[in-house]
Amino acid sequence: MAVPSFLAREKTIAAPGFNRWLIPPAALAVHLCIGQAYATSVYRPALSAEFQTSETAIGGIFSLAIVMLGLSAALFGTWVDRNGPRAAMFVAAVFWSAGFLVASVGISTGQLWLVYLGYGFIGGIGLGLGYISPVSTLIKWFPDRPGLATGMAIMGFGGGALIASPLSRQLLAGYGLDSTDATTLADTASGAVTMLFITLGLVYLVFMLFGSAIIRVPADGWKPDGFDPSTIKSKALVTTDSVSAANAIKTPQFWLLWVVLFCNVTAGIGILEQASPMIQDFFSSGAGAVTATAAAGFVGLLSLFNMGGRFVWSSTSDYIGRKPIYMVYLGVGLVMYLLLATLGSSSTVLFVLFAAVILSFYGGGFATVPAYLRDLFGTYQVGAIHGRLLTAWSAAGVAGPLIVNAFLDAAGDGERSAADYRPALFTMVCVLAVGFVANMLVKPVASKWHEPKDAPSTPERSTAR
Amino acid sequence: MSSTQDTRTPSTTPVALIVLAWLLVALPLAYGLFQTVKTAIPLFTG
């Protein structure tokens, strides 16, 4: 599929002397916008009141968006690598923005299916394209610090929720949403949420197009001053060879990493999904009882650690290596889950501490995986390989809530306590143990999957076997 | 930073553009961080 000339990859090749520090803000401009997907709980009650349906049915819109993220990243990853980041970011901006606008029509006319189509389907495609579009470009601009580079961008995805949550609350109040009681909520929801979606759609369009305009790809053979690629090759598991996306999915390494990502995300979602009710149920009585307001603060704090973990842990992986950092995410994460289940109810501070560390590892797992893929498969089609791997996120997005909700449903209705959460928490310990073993089994990719040494280095001329 | 195998005329990226680009992403992020910390304070103060 050809793209207009102003979006073509050749037009984005940086001239000598280009400063690579313009690339992270370009990537952040996209990720800060699409990170809104984590901030949907703000208007979920309003949509539920407007459509007179359960919050679970409304939650389906956002689950669809995450499923579409994984599918579009997997399906269009090769297209993104071939056409470059500007075209991908432009198309992502159009889809993400159009998703909001179509959904706003659905809200204003009372047609829920249009919200599913808009935000869930169309917006979800924008999510997937936007998520992977700057990643391989960053890896190529920062061959000396790929973990730092991808950490900066993917931190933006976590940061997007930090911005969108309070912004959406303030905009909804400004557009007249009255959430003080159920009757007024239903009366004011439609207009306010419609206007919120239109505003977000237009603001995100401008922001993402800015990122698309300033993004550049490095020329073939470019490397940072003073960078010696042989220093990278000397590290364990790091290759200077190239593996195509078509071949990568035939290797055990790809599927082991798929399991690693799936387990890490499933465990993180286990906390994220129930964060607010969980802390209130753990501390429901006595002087240390956690109020709904304080629980909202806890959710915000988790977002902060989710975002911080993406930058801090991914940057750390440049020094200690990708495999060891995943041993920390999964191994220490497993211990944190055990402590949360056994000691979490003894102190609010301990509960918050354990959950915050788990969420920082959840974010770190997302941000480090592109660099892990680069180490194993090279930079050749790392964007497309990353796209295919993100199907693990979609699967975990379904499995994580299913596991937690199944155990909570089995505990029955009525007031819950810490004991009701323990089976789900211990299940997550097992999930993390599986991920830990999968990570331990990762070995260098066999040479039979490497591209011939004289093969073209740019993705647009690739001939995937 | 340097480029090998590139014979095009070298150019420099305007510092103002780099500063502007970073400000455009840093300011909303700072707003989000501030609001989040403000919301989280009741968790520890009751």
Coordinates of C-alpha atoms in Angstrom, one line a residue:
Chain A
M1 CA 0.0 0.0 0.0
A2 CA 1.7 3.2 -1.2
V3 CA 1.6 6.4 0.9
P4 CA 1.5 10.0 -0.2
S5 CA 5.0 11.4 -1.0
F6 CA 5.1 13.8 2.0
L7 CA 4.8 10.7 4.3
A8 CA 7.3 8.6 2.4
R9 CA 10.1 7.1 4.4
E10 CA 12.7 8.5 2.0
K11 CA 11.5 12.1 2.9
T12 CA 12.2 11.4 6.6
I13 CA 15.9 10.4 6.3
A14 CA 17.8 12.8 8.5
A15 CA 20.6 14.9 7.0
P16 CA 24.1 14.6 8.6
G17 CA 24.2 16.7 11.8
F18 CA 20.6 16.0 12.8
N19 CA 20.2 16.0 16.6
R20 CA 18.7 12.7 17.7
W21 CA 17.3 14.2 20.9
L22 CA 14.4 15.5 18.7
I23 CA 13.2 11.9 18.3
P24 CA 12.1 11.1 21.9
P25 CA 9.7 14.0 22.1
A26 CA 8.3 13.0 18.7
A27 CA 7.6 9.5 20.1
L28 CA 6.3 10.9 23.3
A29 CA 3.8 13.1 21.4
V30 CA 2.2 9.9 20.1
H31 CA 2.5 7.8 23.3
L32 CA 1.2 10.5 25.6
C33 CA -2.0 10.6 23.5
I34 CA -2.7 6.9 23.0
G35 CA -2.0 6.3 26.8
Q36 CA -5.4 7.8 27.3
A37 CA -6.6 4.2 26.9
Y38 CA -5.6 3.6 30.5
A39 CA -7.8 6.5 31.7
T40 CA -11.2 5.3 30.6
S41 CA -12.5 4.7 34.2
V42 CA -13.1 8.4 34.5
Y43 CA -16.2 8.5 32.3
R44 CA -17.2 4.8 32.5
P45 CA -20.0 5.5 35.1
A46 CA -21.3 8.4 32.9
L47 CA -21.4 6.2 29.8
S48 CA -23.1 3.4 31.8
A49 CA -25.8 5.9 33.0
E50 CA -26.2 7.3 29.5
F51 CA -26.7 3.9 27.8
Q52 CA -28.5 2.4 30.9
T53 CA -26.2 -0.6 30.7
S54 CA -23.7 -2.3 33.0
E55 CA -20.2 -1.0 33.5
T56 CA -19.0 -4.4 32.2
A57 CA -20.7 -3.7 28.9
I58 CA -19.0 -0.3 28.7
G59 CA -15.7 -1.9 29.7
G60 CA -16.1 -4.1 26.6
I61 CA -15.4 -1.0 24.5
F62 CA -12.0 -0.6 26.1
S63 CA -11.3 -4.3 26.0
L64 CA -12.0 -4.3 22.2
A65 CA -9.6 -1.4 21.8
I66 CA -6.8 -3.4 23.5
V67 CA -7.6 -6.5 21.4
M68 CA -7.4 -4.3 18.3
L69 CA -4.2 -2.8 19.5
G70 CA -2.6 -6.2 19.5
L71 CA -4.1 -7.3 16.2
S72 CA -3.3 -4.1 14.3
A73 CA 0.3 -4.1 15.7
A74 CA 0.7 -7.7 14.5
L75 CA -0.9 -7.2 11.1
F76 CA 0.5 -3.8 10.2
G77 CA 4.0 -4.1 11.8
T78 CA 5.7 -4.9 8.5
W79 CA 3.8 -2.0 6.8
V80 CA 5.1 0.3 9.6
D81 CA 8.7 -0.9 9.1
R82 CA 8.4 -0.5 5.3
N83 CA 6.8 2.9 5.2
G84 CA 8.6 4.5 8.2
P85 CA 7.5 6.2 11.3
R86 CA 6.0 9.4 9.8
A87 CA 3.4 7.5 7.7
A88 CA 2.6 5.2 10.6
M89 CA 2.2 8.1 13.1
F90 CA 0.1 10.0 10.7
V91 CA -2.3 7.1 10.1
A92 CA -2.3 6.4 13.9
A93 CA -3.3 10.0 14.5
V94 CA -6.1 9.8 12.0
F95 CA -7.5 6.5 13.3
W96 CA -7.1 7.5 17.0
S97 CA -8.8 10.8 16.5
A98 CA -11.5 9.4 14.2
G99 CA -12.2 6.8 16.8
F100 CA -13.1 9.5 19.3
L101 CA -15.2 11.5 16.8
V102 CA -17.2 8.4 15.7
A103 CA -17.7 7.4 19.3
S104 CA -18.9 11.0 20.1
V105 CA -21.6 10.6 17.4
G106 CA -22.6 7.3 19.0
I107 CA -22.9 8.9 22.5
S108 CA -24.9 12.0 21.3
T109 CA -27.3 9.8 19.3
G110 CA -27.6 7.0 21.9
Q111 CA -26.1 4.3 19.7
L112 CA -23.7 2.1 21.7
W113 CA -22.6 0.1 18.7
L114 CA -21.1 3.3 17.2
V115 CA -19.0 3.8 20.4
Y116 CA -17.8 0.2 20.0
L117 CA -17.0 0.9 16.4
G118 CA -15.4 4.2 17.0
Y119 CA -13.3 4.0 20.2
G120 CA -13.0 0.2 20.2
F121 CA -12.4 -0.8 16.6
I122 CA -11.2 2.3 14.8
G123 CA -9.4 3.9 17.8
G124 CA -7.9 0.5 18.6
I125 CA -6.2 0.3 15.2
G126 CA -4.8 3.8 15.9
L127 CA -3.6 2.5 19.3
G128 CA -1.7 -0.4 17.7
L129 CA -0.1 1.7 15.0
G130 CA 0.7 4.5 17.3
Y131 CA 2.3 2.2 19.9
I132 CA 4.7 0.5 17.5
S133 CA 5.4 3.4 15.1
P134 CA 8.3 5.1 16.9
V135 CA 9.8 2.1 18.6
S136 CA 12.1 0.7 15.9
T137 CA 13.1 4.3 14.9
L138 CA 14.2 5.0 18.5
I139 CA 16.2 1.8 18.6
K140 CA 18.0 2.8 15.4
W141 CA 18.8 6.3 16.7
F142 CA 20.0 5.0 20.1
P143 CA 22.0 1.8 19.4
D144 CA 24.1 2.6 22.4
R145 CA 21.1 2.9 24.8
P146 CA 18.1 1.1 23.3
G147 CA 16.5 0.5 26.7
L148 CA 16.7 4.1 27.6
A149 CA 15.2 5.1 24.2
T150 CA 12.2 2.7 24.2
G151 CA 11.8 3.4 28.0
M152 CA 11.3 7.1 27.2
A153 CA 8.7 6.5 24.6
I154 CA 6.7 3.7 26.3
M155 CA 6.9 5.7 29.5
G156 CA 4.7 8.1 27.6
F157 CA 2.0 5.5 27.3
G158 CA 1.9 5.3 31.1
G159 CA 2.1 9.0 31.3
G160 CA -0.9 9.5 29.0
A161 CA -3.2 8.2 31.7
L162 CA -1.8 10.6 34.2
I163 CA -2.7 13.4 32.0
A164 CA -6.0 12.2 30.6
S165 CA -7.5 11.2 34.0
P166 CA -7.5 14.7 35.6
L167 CA -8.0 16.5 32.3
S168 CA -11.1 14.4 31.5
R169 CA -12.5 15.0 35.0
Q170 CA -11.9 18.8 34.7
L171 CA -13.4 18.9 31.1
L172 CA -16.4 16.8 32.1
A173 CA -17.1 19.2 35.0
G174 CA -16.6 22.1 32.6
Y175 CA -19.1 20.6 30.1
G176 CA -21.7 20.4 32.8
L177 CA -21.5 16.8 34.0
D178 CA -23.1 16.5 37.4
S179 CA -22.1 13.2 39.0
T180 CA -23.5 14.0 42.5
D181 CA -26.4 11.6 42.1
A182 CA -27.6 8.9 39.6
T183 CA -30.5 11.0 38.2
T184 CA -28.5 14.0 37.3
L185 CA -25.6 11.9 36.0
A186 CA -27.9 10.3 33.4
D187 CA -29.3 13.7 32.4
T188 CA -26.0 15.4 31.9
A189 CA -23.8 12.5 30.7
S190 CA -24.6 12.5 27.0
G191 CA -23.7 16.2 26.3
A192 CA -20.7 16.3 28.5
V193 CA -19.1 13.0 27.4
T194 CA -19.8 13.9 23.7
M195 CA -18.0 17.2 24.1
L196 CA -15.2 15.4 26.0
F197 CA -14.7 12.9 23.1
I198 CA -14.7 15.7 20.5
T199 CA -12.2 17.8 22.5
L200 CA -9.8 14.8 23.1
G201 CA -10.1 13.7 19.5
L202 CA -9.1 17.1 18.1
V203 CA -6.4 17.8 20.7
Y204 CA -4.8 14.3 20.2
L205 CA -4.9 14.8 16.4
V206 CA -2.9 18.0 16.6
F207 CA -0.4 16.5 19.1
M208 CA 0.2 13.3 17.2
L209 CA 0.6 15.1 13.8
F210 CA 3.2 17.3 15.5
G211 CA 5.1 14.1 16.4
S212 CA 4.7 12.8 12.9
A213 CA 6.0 16.0 11.4
I214 CA 9.3 16.1 13.4
I215 CA 10.1 12.4 13.3
R216 CA 13.2 11.4 11.3
V217 CA 14.9 8.1 10.5
P218 CA 18.7 7.8 10.5
A219 CA 20.6 7.3 7.2
D220 CA 21.9 3.8 6.5
G221 CA 25.2 3.3 8.4
W222 CA 24.6 6.2 10.8
K223 CA 26.0 5.7 14.3
P224 CA 26.4 8.1 17.2
D225 CA 29.8 9.7 17.7
G226 CA 32.1 7.5 19.6
F227 CA 29.8 4.4 19.4
D228 CA 31.6 1.1 18.8
P229 CA 29.0 -1.6 17.8
S230 CA 31.5 -4.3 18.9
T231 CA 30.9 -3.3 22.5
I232 CA 27.3 -4.3 22.1
K233 CA 28.1 -7.6 20.4
S234 CA 30.3 -8.6 23.4
K235 CA 27.2 -8.8 25.6
A236 CA 25.4 -12.1 26.1
L237 CA 22.4 -12.7 23.8
V238 CA 23.0 -9.6 21.7
T239 CA 23.3 -10.2 18.0
T240 CA 24.5 -8.0 15.1
D241 CA 22.8 -10.3 12.7
S242 CA 19.3 -9.8 11.3
V243 CA 16.2 -12.0 11.5
S244 CA 13.1 -11.2 9.5
A245 CA 9.7 -10.9 11.1
A246 CA 8.5 -13.9 9.1
N247 CA 11.4 -16.0 10.5
A248 CA 11.3 -14.6 14.0
I249 CA 7.9 -16.1 14.7
K250 CA 9.3 -19.6 13.8
T251 CA 11.9 -19.4 16.5
P252 CA 11.4 -20.6 20.1
Q253 CA 12.9 -17.3 21.4
F254 CA 9.9 -15.4 20.0
W255 CA 7.3 -17.6 21.7
L256 CA 9.3 -17.7 25.0
L257 CA 9.2 -13.9 25.0
W258 CA 5.5 -14.0 24.1
V259 CA 5.0 -16.1 27.3
V260 CA 7.2 -13.8 29.3
L261 CA 5.2 -10.7 28.2
F262 CA 1.9 -12.5 28.6
C263 CA 2.7 -13.6 32.2
N264 CA 4.1 -10.2 33.2
V265 CA 1.1 -8.3 31.8
T266 CA -1.4 -10.8 33.2
A267 CA 0.0 -10.4 36.7
G268 CA 0.1 -6.5 36.5
I269 CA -3.5 -6.4 35.2
G270 CA -4.5 -8.5 38.2
I271 CA -3.7 -5.5 40.4
L272 CA -4.7 -2.8 38.0
E273 CA -8.1 -4.2 37.3
Q274 CA -9.2 -4.3 41.0
A275 CA -6.9 -1.7 42.5
S276 CA -9.6 0.6 44.0
P277 CA -11.9 -2.0 45.4
M278 CA -9.0 -4.3 46.5
I279 CA -7.4 -1.7 48.8
Q280 CA -10.8 -0.8 50.3
D281 CA -11.6 -4.4 50.9
F282 CA -8.2 -5.1 52.5
F283 CA -8.6 -2.1 54.8
S284 CA -12.4 -1.9 55.3
S285 CA -12.6 -1.3 59.1
G286 CA -10.9 0.4 62.0
A287 CA -8.8 3.6 62.1
G288 CA -6.8 2.5 59.0
A289 CA -9.9 2.1 56.8
V290 CA -9.3 3.3 53.2
T291 CA -11.9 5.7 51.8
A292 CA -13.0 5.8 48.2
T293 CA -11.1 9.1 47.8
A294 CA -7.9 7.6 49.2
A295 CA -8.4 4.5 46.9
A296 CA -8.5 6.9 43.9
G297 CA -5.2 8.2 45.1
F298 CA -3.9 4.7 45.3
V299 CA -4.9 4.1 41.6
G300 CA -3.1 7.3 40.7
L301 CA 0.0 6.2 42.6
L302 CA 0.0 2.9 40.7
S303 CA -0.1 4.8 37.4
L304 CA 2.9 6.8 38.6
F305 CA 4.9 3.6 39.3
N306 CA 3.6 2.0 36.1
M307 CA 5.0 5.1 34.2
G308 CA 8.2 5.4 36.3
G309 CA 9.0 1.7 35.9
R310 CA 9.0 2.0 32.2
F311 CA 11.8 4.5 32.2
V312 CA 13.8 3.4 35.2
W313 CA 13.8 -0.3 34.6
S314 CA 14.2 -0.2 30.9
S315 CA 17.2 2.2 31.2
T316 CA 18.7 -0.1 33.8
S317 CA 18.4 -3.0 31.4
D318 CA 21.1 -1.3 29.2
Y319 CA 23.6 -1.9 32.0
I320 CA 22.6 -5.3 33.5
G321 CA 21.1 -6.9 30.4
R322 CA 17.6 -7.8 29.2
K323 CA 17.5 -11.4 30.5
P324 CA 18.6 -10.4 34.1
I325 CA 16.1 -7.5 34.3
Y326 CA 13.2 -9.9 33.4
M327 CA 14.5 -12.3 36.1
V328 CA 13.9 -9.3 38.4
Y329 CA 10.5 -8.4 37.0
L330 CA 9.3 -12.0 37.2
G331 CA 11.3 -13.3 40.2
V332 CA 11.1 -10.3 42.5
G333 CA 7.5 -9.7 41.2
L334 CA 6.6 -13.2 42.3
V335 CA 8.0 -12.5 45.8
M336 CA 6.1 -9.2 46.0
Y337 CA 2.8 -11.0 45.0
L338 CA 3.5 -13.5 47.8
L339 CA 4.1 -10.8 50.3
L340 CA 1.0 -8.9 49.1
A341 CA -1.1 -12.0 49.7
T342 CA 0.3 -12.9 53.1
L343 CA 1.4 -9.6 54.7
G344 CA -0.5 -7.0 52.6
S345 CA -3.4 -6.7 55.0
S346 CA -1.2 -5.9 57.9
S347 CA -0.3 -2.3 56.9
T348 CA -1.5 0.2 54.3
V349 CA 2.1 1.3 53.7
L350 CA 3.2 -2.3 53.0
F351 CA 0.2 -3.0 50.7
V352 CA 0.9 0.2 48.7
L353 CA 4.7 -0.6 48.6
F354 CA 4.2 -4.2 47.3
A355 CA 1.6 -3.1 44.7
A356 CA 3.7 -0.2 43.5
V357 CA 6.7 -2.4 43.0
I358 CA 4.6 -4.9 41.0
L359 CA 3.2 -2.1 38.8
S360 CA 6.7 -0.7 38.2
F361 CA 7.7 -4.2 36.9
Y362 CA 4.5 -4.3 34.8
G363 CA 5.5 -1.1 33.1
G364 CA 9.2 -2.1 32.9
G365 CA 8.2 -5.3 31.1
F366 CA 6.4 -3.4 28.4
A367 CA 9.3 -0.9 27.9
T368 CA 12.1 -3.4 27.9
V369 CA 10.7 -5.9 25.5
P370 CA 11.6 -3.9 22.2
A371 CA 15.2 -3.8 23.3
Y372 CA 15.1 -7.5 24.2
L373 CA 13.8 -8.2 20.7
R374 CA 16.5 -6.0 19.2
D375 CA 19.2 -8.0 21.1
L376 CA 17.8 -11.3 19.9
F377 CA 16.7 -10.5 16.3
G378 CA 18.6 -7.3 15.3
T379 CA 17.2 -4.0 14.2
Y380 CA 16.2 -5.3 10.7
Q381 CA 12.4 -5.8 11.2
V382 CA 12.2 -5.2 15.0
G383 CA 9.1 -3.1 14.6
A384 CA 7.2 -5.8 12.9
I385 CA 8.4 -8.4 15.3
H386 CA 7.4 -6.2 18.2
G387 CA 4.0 -5.8 16.6
R388 CA 3.5 -9.5 16.5
L389 CA 4.6 -9.9 20.1
L390 CA 2.0 -7.4 21.3
T391 CA -0.7 -10.1 20.7
A392 CA 0.5 -11.3 24.1
W393 CA -0.8 -8.0 25.6
S394 CA -4.2 -8.6 24.0
A395 CA -4.4 -12.1 25.3
A396 CA -3.3 -11.0 28.8
G397 CA -5.9 -8.2 28.7
V398 CA -8.5 -10.9 28.5
A399 CA -6.9 -13.5 30.8
G400 CA -5.9 -11.1 33.7
P401 CA -9.4 -9.8 34.4
L402 CA -10.9 -13.2 33.8
I403 CA -8.7 -14.8 36.5
V404 CA -9.3 -12.2 39.1
N405 CA -13.0 -11.8 38.4
A406 CA -13.6 -15.6 38.4
F407 CA -12.1 -16.0 41.9
L408 CA -14.0 -12.9 43.2
D409 CA -17.2 -14.2 41.7
A410 CA -16.6 -17.6 43.4
A411 CA -16.2 -15.8 46.7
G412 CA -19.8 -14.7 46.4
D413 CA -21.5 -11.4 46.8
G414 CA -21.4 -9.3 49.9
E415 CA -18.6 -7.6 51.8
R416 CA -15.2 -8.9 50.8
S417 CA -12.0 -9.2 52.8
A418 CA -8.3 -9.8 52.0
A419 CA -8.9 -13.6 52.2
D420 CA -11.2 -13.4 49.1
Y421 CA -8.4 -12.0 47.0
R422 CA -5.7 -14.6 48.1
P423 CA -6.6 -17.3 45.6
A424 CA -6.3 -14.8 42.7
L425 CA -3.0 -13.5 44.1
F426 CA -1.5 -17.0 44.5
T427 CA -2.6 -17.8 40.9
M428 CA -0.6 -14.7 39.8
V429 CA 2.4 -16.1 41.7
C430 CA 2.1 -19.3 39.6
V431 CA 1.7 -17.2 36.4
L432 CA 4.9 -15.2 37.2
A433 CA 6.7 -18.5 37.9
V434 CA 5.8 -19.7 34.4
G435 CA 7.1 -16.5 32.9
F436 CA 10.3 -16.8 35.0
V437 CA 11.0 -20.2 33.6
A438 CA 10.3 -19.1 30.0
N439 CA 12.7 -16.2 30.4
M440 CA 15.4 -18.6 31.7
L441 CA 15.0 -20.7 28.6
V442 CA 15.8 -17.8 26.2
K443 CA 19.1 -18.5 24.3
P444 CA 20.6 -16.8 21.2
V445 CA 18.7 -17.3 18.0
A446 CA 20.2 -20.1 15.8
S447 CA 22.2 -18.8 12.8
K448 CA 19.9 -20.6 10.3
W449 CA 17.3 -17.9 10.9
H450 CA 19.8 -15.0 10.1
E451 CA 19.4 -13.0 6.9
P452 CA 22.4 -13.5 4.5
K453 CA 25.1 -10.9 5.3
D454 CA 24.8 -9.3 1.9
A455 CA 21.0 -8.8 2.3
P456 CA 19.6 -5.3 2.1
S457 CA 19.5 -3.6 5.4
T458 CA 16.5 -1.4 5.0
P459 CA 13.0 -2.9 5.7
E460 CA 11.4 -1.5 2.6
R461 CA 13.6 -3.7 0.4
S462 CA 13.2 -6.8 2.5
T463 CA 12.5 -10.1 1.1
A464 CA 11.3 -12.0 4.1
R465 CA 11.7 -15.7 3.8
Chain B
M1 CA 26.9 12.3 16.3
S2 CA 28.0 11.5 12.8
S3 CA 26.9 9.9 9.6
T4 CA 28.9 7.5 7.6
Q5 CA 28.1 6.9 3.9
D6 CA 26.2 10.1 3.7
T7 CA 27.3 12.8 1.3
R8 CA 24.4 15.2 1.7
T9 CA 25.0 18.7 3.0
P10 CA 25.3 18.6 6.8
S11 CA 22.7 20.7 8.7
T12 CA 22.1 21.4 12.4
T13 CA 18.8 21.0 14.2
P14 CA 17.7 24.3 15.7
V15 CA 18.1 24.2 19.5
A16 CA 14.8 26.2 19.8
L17 CA 12.9 23.3 18.0
I18 CA 14.4 20.8 20.4
V19 CA 13.4 22.9 23.4
L20 CA 9.9 23.5 22.0
A21 CA 9.4 19.8 21.3
W22 CA 10.5 18.8 24.8
L23 CA 8.3 21.5 26.4
L24 CA 5.3 20.4 24.5
V25 CA 5.5 16.9 26.0
A26 CA 7.0 17.9 29.4
L27 CA 4.3 20.4 30.3
P28 CA 1.3 18.1 30.0
L29 CA 3.3 15.4 31.8
A30 CA 4.1 17.8 34.7
Y31 CA 0.4 18.7 34.9
G32 CA -0.5 15.0 35.1
L33 CA 2.2 14.3 37.7
F34 CA 1.1 17.2 39.9
Q35 CA -2.6 16.2 39.7
T36 CA -1.7 12.5 40.5
V37 CA 0.4 13.4 43.5
K38 CA -2.3 15.7 44.8
T39 CA -4.9 12.9 44.5
A40 CA -2.5 10.4 46.2
I41 CA -1.8 12.5 49.3
P42 CA -5.1 11.5 51.2
L43 CA -3.9 7.8 51.0
F44 CA -1.2 8.6 53.5
T45 CA -2.8 11.5 55.5
G46 CA -6.2 9.8 55.8

